[in-house]
mmCIF file of C-alpha atoms in Angstrom:
data_model
loop_
_atom_site.group_PDB
_atom_site.id
_atom_site.type_symbol
_atom_site.label_atom_id
_atom_site.label_comp_id
_atom_site.label_asym_id
_atom_site.label_seq_id
_atom_site.Cartn_x
_atom_site.Cartn_y
_atom_site.Cartn_z
ATOM 1 C CA MET A 1 -8.246 -18.329 19.095
ATOM 2 C CA THR A 2 -9.952 -21.558 19.238
ATOM 3 C CA ARG A 3 -8.184 -24.292 17.891
ATOM 4 C CA SER A 4 -9.423 -27.078 15.357
ATOM 5 C CA LYS A 5 -8.437 -29.574 13.005
ATOM 6 C CA TYR A 6 -5.514 -28.704 10.505
ATOM 7 C CA ALA A 7 -7.005 -28.442 6.592
ATOM 8 C CA PRO A 8 -10.488 -29.423 7.644
ATOM 9 C CA PHE A 9 -12.027 -28.784 4.259
ATOM 10 C CA PRO A 10 -11.621 -29.279 0.633
ATOM 11 C CA LEU A 11 -11.490 -26.622 -2.172
ATOM 12 C CA SER A 12 -14.499 -26.573 -4.160
ATOM 13 C CA THR A 13 -15.064 -25.600 -7.901
ATOM 14 C CA ASP A 14 -18.628 -25.109 -7.715
ATOM 15 C CA PRO A 15 -20.561 -21.817 -6.778
ATOM 16 C CA ALA A 16 -23.817 -23.750 -6.609
ATOM 17 C CA ASP A 17 -22.381 -25.393 -3.287
ATOM 18 C CA PHE A 18 -22.396 -22.168 -1.411
ATOM 19 C CA GLY A 19 -25.510 -20.726 -2.689
ATOM 20 C CA LEU A 20 -23.312 -18.305 -5.244
ATOM 21 C CA GLU A 21 -23.363 -18.144 -8.810
ATOM 22 C CA ALA A 22 -20.437 -17.155 -11.417
ATOM 23 C CA GLU A 23 -20.828 -14.462 -13.813
ATOM 24 C CA LEU A 24 -18.011 -13.164 -16.611
ATOM 25 C CA ARG A 25 -17.959 -9.284 -16.613
ATOM 26 C CA LYS A 26 -15.987 -7.289 -18.949
ATOM 27 C CA THR A 27 -13.237 -4.984 -18.064
ATOM 28 C CA HIS A 28 -10.098 -3.130 -19.990
ATOM 29 C CA LEU A 29 -8.207 -6.438 -19.214
ATOM 30 C CA GLY A 30 -10.510 -8.821 -20.667
ATOM 31 C CA SER A 31 -13.371 -10.426 -18.623
ATOM 32 C CA LEU A 32 -13.228 -11.332 -15.260
ATOM 33 C CA GLN A 33 -15.130 -13.896 -13.467
ATOM 34 C CA VAL A 34 -16.851 -12.731 -10.553
ATOM 35 C CA ILE A 35 -18.857 -15.075 -7.734
ATOM 36 C CA SER A 36 -21.493 -13.510 -5.876
ATOM 37 C CA SER A 37 -25.188 -14.178 -3.914
ATOM 38 C CA PRO A 38 -28.093 -14.552 -6.822
ATOM 39 C CA GLY A 39 -29.796 -11.113 -7.077
ATOM 40 C CA ARG A 40 -27.418 -8.921 -4.807
ATOM 41 C CA GLU A 41 -27.604 -5.554 -4.904
ATOM 42 C CA GLY A 42 -25.672 -2.734 -3.163
ATOM 43 C CA SER A 43 -22.016 -1.753 -3.408
ATOM 44 C CA ARG A 44 -21.033 -2.487 0.859
ATOM 45 C CA VAL A 45 -18.985 -5.998 0.464
ATOM 46 C CA ASN A 46 -16.383 -8.107 1.783
ATOM 47 C CA LEU A 47 -14.261 -8.278 -1.560
ATOM 48 C CA PHE A 48 -11.908 -11.493 -1.644
ATOM 49 C CA ILE A 49 -8.816 -11.560 -3.641
ATOM 50 C CA HIS A 50 -6.705 -14.716 -4.484
ATOM 51 C CA GLY A 51 -3.595 -15.025 -5.008
ATOM 52 C CA VAL A 52 -1.131 -16.049 -7.820
ATOM 53 C CA GLY A 53 -1.736 -19.335 -9.620
ATOM 54 C CA MET A 54 -5.259 -19.996 -7.348
ATOM 55 C CA SER A 55 -8.547 -19.009 -8.150
ATOM 56 C CA TRP A 56 -11.642 -17.647 -6.025
ATOM 57 C CA GLU A 57 -11.328 -21.811 -4.772
ATOM 58 C CA THR A 58 -8.606 -20.351 -2.188
ATOM 59 C CA TRP A 59 -11.849 -19.115 -0.183
ATOM 60 C CA THR A 60 -14.250 -22.103 -0.590
ATOM 61 C CA PRO A 61 -12.726 -23.600 3.053
ATOM 62 C CA LEU A 62 -13.633 -20.370 4.611
ATOM 63 C CA LEU A 63 -16.993 -20.341 3.231
ATOM 64 C CA ARG A 64 -17.552 -23.858 4.697
ATOM 65 C CA ALA A 65 -16.292 -22.563 8.330
ATOM 66 C CA GLN A 66 -19.063 -19.704 7.586
ATOM 67 C CA ALA A 67 -22.075 -22.117 6.778
ATOM 68 C CA GLU A 68 -20.866 -24.039 10.213
ATOM 69 C CA THR A 69 -21.747 -20.894 12.336
ATOM 70 C CA GLY A 70 -24.909 -20.307 10.157
ATOM 71 C CA GLY A 71 -23.651 -16.973 8.842
ATOM 72 C CA SER A 72 -24.587 -15.010 5.825
ATOM 73 C CA VAL A 73 -22.250 -14.484 3.034
ATOM 74 C CA SER A 74 -24.855 -12.519 0.908
ATOM 75 C CA ASN A 75 -22.474 -9.513 1.083
ATOM 76 C CA TRP A 76 -19.183 -11.562 0.253
ATOM 77 C CA VAL A 77 -18.113 -11.297 -3.316
ATOM 78 C CA PHE A 78 -15.078 -13.184 -4.731
ATOM 79 C CA VAL A 79 -12.921 -12.159 -8.023
ATOM 80 C CA ASP A 80 -11.086 -14.190 -10.201
ATOM 81 C CA LEU A 81 -7.780 -11.883 -10.838
ATOM 82 C CA PRO A 82 -6.993 -11.198 -14.675
ATOM 83 C CA GLY A 83 -4.942 -13.914 -16.107
ATOM 84 C CA PHE A 84 -6.163 -16.571 -13.611
ATOM 85 C CA GLY A 85 -9.068 -18.848 -12.923
ATOM 86 C CA GLY A 86 -11.842 -18.474 -14.854
ATOM 87 C CA SER A 87 -10.831 -14.874 -15.984
ATOM 88 C CA ASP A 88 -9.173 -13.848 -19.302
ATOM 89 C CA PRO A 89 -5.519 -14.373 -20.086
ATOM 90 C CA LEU A 90 -3.757 -11.343 -19.605
ATOM 91 C CA PRO A 91 -3.119 -9.345 -22.879
ATOM 92 C CA GLY A 92 -0.176 -8.355 -21.622
ATOM 93 C CA PRO A 93 2.127 -6.557 -18.658
ATOM 94 C CA VAL A 94 -0.516 -5.009 -16.027
ATOM 95 C CA THR A 95 0.083 -2.655 -12.979
ATOM 96 C CA LEU A 96 -1.323 -3.234 -9.320
ATOM 97 C CA GLN A 97 -3.407 0.242 -10.557
ATOM 98 C CA GLY A 98 -4.824 -1.436 -13.468
ATOM 99 C CA VAL A 99 -5.721 -4.604 -11.544
ATOM 100 C CA ALA A 100 -7.756 -2.385 -9.381
ATOM 101 C CA LEU A 101 -9.524 -0.614 -12.018
ATOM 102 C CA ALA A 102 -10.352 -3.871 -13.607
ATOM 103 C CA ILE A 103 -11.769 -5.293 -10.450
ATOM 104 C CA ARG A 104 -13.944 -2.081 -10.032
ATOM 105 C CA GLU A 105 -15.115 -2.484 -13.390
ATOM 106 C CA ALA A 106 -16.100 -6.238 -12.802
ATOM 107 C CA LEU A 107 -18.118 -5.073 -9.737
ATOM 108 C CA HIS A 108 -19.226 -1.969 -11.172
ATOM 109 C CA LEU A 109 -18.053 0.205 -8.317
ATOM 110 C CA GLN A 110 -17.175 4.041 -8.552
ATOM 111 C CA THR A 111 -14.955 3.426 -5.489
ATOM 112 C CA TYR A 112 -13.990 1.131 -3.066
ATOM 113 C CA SER A 113 -15.361 3.328 -0.106
ATOM 114 C CA ASP A 114 -17.742 0.698 0.980
ATOM 115 C CA VAL A 115 -15.964 -2.390 0.296
ATOM 116 C CA THR A 116 -13.535 -4.441 2.884
ATOM 117 C CA LEU A 117 -10.755 -5.989 1.058
ATOM 118 C CA VAL A 118 -9.354 -9.275 1.814
ATOM 119 C CA GLY A 119 -6.758 -10.737 0.132
ATOM 120 C CA HIS A 120 -4.791 -13.540 0.439
ATOM 121 C CA SER A 121 -0.629 -13.987 -0.897
ATOM 122 C CA MET A 122 -0.434 -11.834 -4.149
ATOM 123 C CA GLY A 123 -4.198 -11.153 -3.212
ATOM 124 C CA GLY A 124 -3.045 -9.500 -0.101
ATOM 125 C CA PHE A 125 -0.497 -7.190 -1.723
ATOM 126 C CA LEU A 126 -2.883 -6.161 -4.144
ATOM 127 C CA ALA A 127 -5.272 -5.615 -1.286
ATOM 128 C CA LEU A 128 -2.603 -3.414 0.395
ATOM 129 C CA ASP A 129 -1.911 -1.514 -2.481
ATOM 130 C CA ILE A 130 -5.852 -0.540 -3.231
ATOM 131 C CA ALA A 131 -6.261 0.768 0.236
ATOM 132 C CA ALA A 132 -3.125 2.691 0.040
ATOM 133 C CA ARG A 133 -4.455 4.486 -2.775
ATOM 134 C CA ASN A 134 -8.321 4.294 -2.345
ATOM 135 C CA PRO A 135 -10.559 5.057 0.314
ATOM 136 C CA SER A 136 -12.121 1.754 1.730
ATOM 137 C CA ARG A 137 -13.941 0.390 4.897
ATOM 138 C CA GLY A 138 -10.544 -1.945 5.776
ATOM 139 C CA VAL A 139 -8.105 -4.376 4.467
ATOM 140 C CA VAL A 140 -7.085 -7.665 5.797
ATOM 141 C CA SER A 141 -3.963 -9.342 4.126
ATOM 142 C CA PHE A 142 -3.359 -12.967 4.903
ATOM 143 C CA SER A 143 0.335 -13.658 3.891
ATOM 144 C CA GLY A 144 0.507 -10.169 1.756
ATOM 145 C CA ALA A 145 3.103 -8.340 2.841
ATOM 146 C CA TYR A 146 5.496 -9.140 0.290
ATOM 147 C CA HIS A 147 8.324 -6.941 1.305
ATOM 148 C CA SER A 148 11.012 -9.999 0.686
ATOM 149 C CA ILE A 149 9.520 -11.029 -2.191
ATOM 150 C CA VAL A 150 9.671 -7.336 -3.746
ATOM 151 C CA ASP A 151 13.534 -7.090 -2.877
ATOM 152 C CA ILE A 152 14.044 -10.916 -4.777
ATOM 153 C CA VAL A 153 12.254 -9.101 -7.653
ATOM 154 C CA ASN A 154 14.601 -6.211 -7.223
ATOM 155 C CA HIS A 155 17.565 -7.135 -5.844
ATOM 156 C CA PRO A 156 18.030 -11.000 -6.486
ATOM 157 C CA LEU A 157 21.438 -11.381 -5.626
ATOM 158 C CA ARG A 158 21.455 -9.286 -2.234
ATOM 159 C CA SER A 159 18.366 -10.893 -1.334
ATOM 160 C CA VAL A 160 19.992 -14.218 -0.991
ATOM 161 C CA ALA A 161 21.490 -13.162 1.732
ATOM 162 C CA ARG A 162 18.855 -11.093 3.202
ATOM 163 C CA SER A 163 16.176 -13.838 3.330
ATOM 164 C CA PRO A 164 17.175 -16.970 2.122
ATOM 165 C CA ALA A 165 14.456 -19.233 2.693
ATOM 166 C CA ALA A 166 11.991 -16.736 0.811
ATOM 167 C CA TRP A 167 14.871 -16.679 -2.137
ATOM 168 C CA LEU A 168 14.368 -20.496 -2.255
ATOM 169 C CA SER A 169 10.616 -20.653 -1.900
ATOM 170 C CA TYR A 170 10.303 -17.912 -4.465
ATOM 171 C CA SER A 171 12.759 -19.596 -6.987
ATOM 172 C CA GLY A 172 10.605 -22.353 -6.828
ATOM 173 C CA LEU A 173 7.570 -20.599 -8.157
ATOM 174 C CA ARG A 174 10.069 -18.882 -10.682
ATOM 175 C CA THR A 175 11.342 -22.544 -12.012
ATOM 176 C CA ILE A 176 7.625 -23.699 -12.490
ATOM 177 C CA SER A 177 6.750 -20.403 -14.742
ATOM 178 C CA SER A 178 10.212 -20.901 -16.913
ATOM 179 C CA LEU A 179 8.750 -24.003 -18.035
ATOM 180 C CA GLY A 180 5.680 -22.345 -20.148
ATOM 181 C CA GLN A 181 3.636 -25.036 -21.701
ATOM 182 C CA LEU A 182 5.419 -27.909 -19.803
ATOM 183 C CA ALA A 183 4.241 -26.364 -16.893
ATOM 184 C CA SER A 184 0.740 -27.425 -16.367
ATOM 185 C CA PRO A 185 1.463 -31.118 -17.186
ATOM 186 C CA VAL A 186 4.726 -30.933 -15.077
ATOM 187 C CA MET A 187 2.419 -29.522 -12.006
ATOM 188 C CA GLY A 188 -0.169 -32.116 -12.905
ATOM 189 C CA ALA A 189 2.342 -35.079 -12.704
ATOM 190 C CA GLY A 190 3.553 -33.536 -9.503
ATOM 191 C CA SER A 191 0.292 -33.277 -7.949
ATOM 192 C CA LYS A 192 -0.851 -36.969 -8.560
ATOM 193 C CA SER A 193 2.315 -38.261 -7.640
ATOM 194 C CA GLY A 194 2.707 -36.770 -4.346
ATOM 195 C CA LEU A 195 6.287 -34.993 -5.337
ATOM 196 C CA LEU A 196 4.154 -31.528 -4.833
ATOM 197 C CA ARG A 197 3.443 -32.219 -1.556
ATOM 198 C CA LEU A 198 7.008 -32.322 -1.027
ATOM 199 C CA ALA A 199 8.134 -29.004 -2.894
ATOM 200 C CA LEU A 200 5.372 -27.502 -0.893
ATOM 201 C CA ARG A 201 7.095 -28.393 2.356
ATOM 202 C CA ASP A 202 8.387 -24.833 2.947
ATOM 203 C CA SER A 203 5.038 -23.289 2.228
ATOM 204 C CA LEU A 204 2.656 -25.628 4.612
ATOM 205 C CA TYR A 205 2.664 -26.479 7.888
ATOM 206 C CA ALA A 206 1.659 -30.267 7.237
ATOM 207 C CA PRO A 207 2.126 -30.917 3.780
ATOM 208 C CA LEU A 208 1.037 -34.691 4.402
ATOM 209 C CA ARG A 209 -1.892 -33.628 6.006
ATOM 210 C CA MET A 210 -3.278 -31.388 3.618
ATOM 211 C CA GLN A 211 -6.050 -31.777 1.488
ATOM 212 C CA GLN A 212 -5.650 -33.135 -2.058
ATOM 213 C CA SER A 213 -7.963 -30.385 -3.575
ATOM 214 C CA LEU A 214 -5.175 -27.668 -3.092
ATOM 215 C CA PHE A 215 -2.729 -29.528 -5.092
ATOM 216 C CA ASP A 216 -5.183 -30.433 -8.168
ATOM 217 C CA ALA A 217 -6.374 -26.591 -7.635
ATOM 218 C CA LEU A 218 -2.433 -25.711 -8.000
ATOM 219 C CA ALA A 219 -1.900 -27.988 -10.778
ATOM 220 C CA ARG A 220 -5.147 -26.545 -12.416
ATOM 221 C CA GLY A 221 -4.323 -22.875 -11.885
ATOM 222 C CA VAL A 222 -0.650 -22.722 -12.923
ATOM 223 C CA ARG A 223 -0.556 -19.840 -15.419
ATOM 224 C CA PRO A 224 3.251 -18.902 -16.433
ATOM 225 C CA THR A 225 2.583 -15.898 -18.115
ATOM 226 C CA SER A 226 0.576 -14.658 -15.749
ATOM 227 C CA PHE A 227 3.258 -15.061 -13.039
ATOM 228 C CA ARG A 228 5.736 -12.991 -14.959
ATOM 229 C CA HIS A 229 3.278 -10.392 -15.584
ATOM 230 C CA ALA A 230 2.360 -10.379 -11.670
ATOM 231 C CA GLU A 231 5.938 -10.318 -10.902
ATOM 232 C CA ARG A 232 6.934 -7.199 -12.733
ATOM 233 C CA THR A 233 4.260 -5.351 -10.658
ATOM 234 C CA GLY A 234 6.813 -5.531 -7.793
ATOM 235 C CA VAL A 235 9.665 -3.421 -10.255
ATOM 236 C CA ASP A 236 10.639 -0.505 -8.134
ATOM 237 C CA TYR A 237 7.585 -0.966 -5.652
ATOM 238 C CA GLU A 238 8.460 0.841 -2.061
ATOM 239 C CA THR A 239 6.480 -1.439 0.574
ATOM 240 C CA VAL A 240 6.821 0.410 3.294
ATOM 241 C CA GLU A 241 6.282 3.870 2.000
ATOM 242 C CA THR A 242 3.266 2.795 0.262
ATOM 243 C CA TRP A 243 1.599 0.513 3.344
ATOM 244 C CA ARG A 244 2.021 4.156 5.471
ATOM 245 C CA ARG A 245 -0.789 5.753 3.400
ATOM 246 C CA ILE A 246 -3.114 3.385 4.519
ATOM 247 C CA ALA A 247 -5.415 5.019 6.580
ATOM 248 C CA VAL A 248 -8.209 2.598 7.343
ATOM 249 C CA PRO A 249 -8.543 -0.785 9.888
ATOM 250 C CA LEU A 250 -6.262 -3.439 8.707
ATOM 251 C CA LEU A 251 -5.805 -6.813 9.864
ATOM 252 C CA GLY A 252 -2.341 -8.562 9.206
ATOM 253 C CA GLY A 253 -2.638 -12.764 9.200
ATOM 254 C CA PHE A 254 0.952 -14.602 9.263
ATOM 255 C CA GLY A 255 1.551 -18.144 9.339
ATOM 256 C CA ARG A 256 4.168 -19.116 11.791
ATOM 257 C CA HIS A 257 5.670 -21.843 9.322
ATOM 258 C CA ASP A 258 5.606 -19.804 5.967
ATOM 259 C CA LYS A 259 8.915 -19.505 4.873
ATOM 260 C CA LEU A 260 7.692 -17.428 1.606
ATOM 261 C CA VAL A 261 6.389 -14.346 3.673
ATOM 262 C CA SER A 262 7.937 -14.610 6.834
ATOM 263 C CA ALA A 263 8.377 -12.297 10.236
ATOM 264 C CA ALA A 264 10.657 -10.041 8.437
ATOM 265 C CA ASP A 265 7.947 -9.162 6.465
ATOM 266 C CA ARG A 266 5.536 -8.819 9.355
ATOM 267 C CA ARG A 267 7.974 -6.197 10.968
ATOM 268 C CA ALA A 268 8.087 -4.561 7.458
ATOM 269 C CA LEU A 269 4.158 -4.208 7.840
ATOM 270 C CA GLU A 270 4.186 -3.654 11.586
ATOM 271 C CA LEU A 271 6.888 -0.795 10.829
ATOM 272 C CA ALA A 272 4.310 1.079 8.235
ATOM 273 C CA GLN A 273 1.242 0.580 10.304
ATOM 274 C CA PRO A 274 2.060 -0.032 14.273
ATOM 275 C CA ASN A 275 -1.427 0.530 15.286
ATOM 276 C CA ALA A 276 -2.975 -2.255 13.014
ATOM 277 C CA THR A 277 -4.164 -5.533 13.963
ATOM 278 C CA PHE A 278 -1.863 -8.695 13.844
ATOM 279 C CA VAL A 279 -2.702 -12.406 13.962
ATOM 280 C CA GLU A 280 0.038 -15.361 13.993
ATOM 281 C CA PHE A 281 -1.819 -18.775 13.261
ATOM 282 C CA SER A 282 0.340 -21.673 14.684
ATOM 283 C CA ARG A 283 -0.378 -24.015 12.427
ATOM 284 C CA SER A 284 -0.365 -22.542 9.036
ATOM 285 C CA GLY A 285 2.320 -21.945 6.559
ATOM 286 C CA HIS A 286 1.406 -19.753 3.280
ATOM 287 C CA PHE A 287 -2.145 -20.999 3.111
ATOM 288 C CA ILE A 288 -4.037 -19.385 6.054
ATOM 289 C CA PRO A 289 -7.420 -19.580 4.098
ATOM 290 C CA ILE A 290 -7.041 -23.371 3.708
ATOM 291 C CA GLU A 291 -5.162 -24.389 6.559
ATOM 292 C CA GLN A 292 -6.655 -23.070 9.387
ATOM 293 C CA PRO A 293 -10.138 -21.776 7.813
ATOM 294 C CA ARG A 294 -12.037 -21.678 11.237
ATOM 295 C CA GLU A 295 -9.223 -19.331 12.868
ATOM 296 C CA ALA A 296 -9.103 -17.228 9.925
ATOM 297 C CA LEU A 297 -12.806 -16.632 9.924
ATOM 298 C CA SER A 298 -12.675 -16.227 13.559
ATOM 299 C CA ALA A 299 -10.137 -13.535 12.994
ATOM 300 C CA LEU A 300 -12.133 -11.765 10.614
ATOM 301 C CA CYS A 301 -15.027 -11.423 13.116
ATOM 302 C CA ASP A 302 -12.761 -10.537 15.972
ATOM 303 C CA TRP A 303 -11.134 -7.622 13.927
ATOM 304 C CA GLY A 304 -14.656 -6.352 13.382
ATOM 305 C CA HIS A 305 -14.412 -4.419 10.310
ATOM 306 C CA LEU A 306 -16.416 -6.662 7.762
ATOM 307 C CA ALA A 307 -19.120 -5.002 5.590
#
């Protein structure tokens, strides 16, 4: 894998920077923001799904890496998950299947059969679940094999001994969500003061070298209620048994320095999908598309199953 500068690109909030446009589309979970090329037609797309507390901005460093190559993004589509980014707040608790249906509604899809799913973090977990239940072209999960996190949700005391690093990292997310309306000003202060860099030391390879735009995005994107609803989707979830049902090409990406989704989670996904392609990103923590976007793009292209 080609070695390049760590976190080389800032995150962007403007779709026009990439020749894209944003549109709100109605679904049964409220309006979802969809970012795509103007006038795009057809259902054969690469669908990029972000994680909790983020938005489509997660993928803008990858878009910049693609622009360097001169490659097209005409069939790249980005969606803000229900309750996050520019999409409407969640009306109440949700299921993964309900979120998957809302995305289909927003993209005007009958099925996922022509879609390559590319997810990060919670988006990667959702992508794996969609691929297990719906025919698709392929699925990519960056830091999304939530085996340990699901264990924390279902067995909080037992998971302290099983996955102490993941438990500590996830406890930080829970603490922020427990602040309610105070979460946004606290995160904003943390971003401005630099304390958020310290707080994310277990989620980033080199927090002092990370673009400030990531911390600003996390401060803007905090949604305590949506986090709690997303967490409940892991209750009684069977990771390995569900992932065994995936019958399409799969790429699993893992950051070597990720304490939240770690080697134990990779082993669980490998147990379920021994013939999948696995890539370890040596200078990434949890935020692979932001920390190593050029390498992430290279892995996607080498995998060979993008739409």
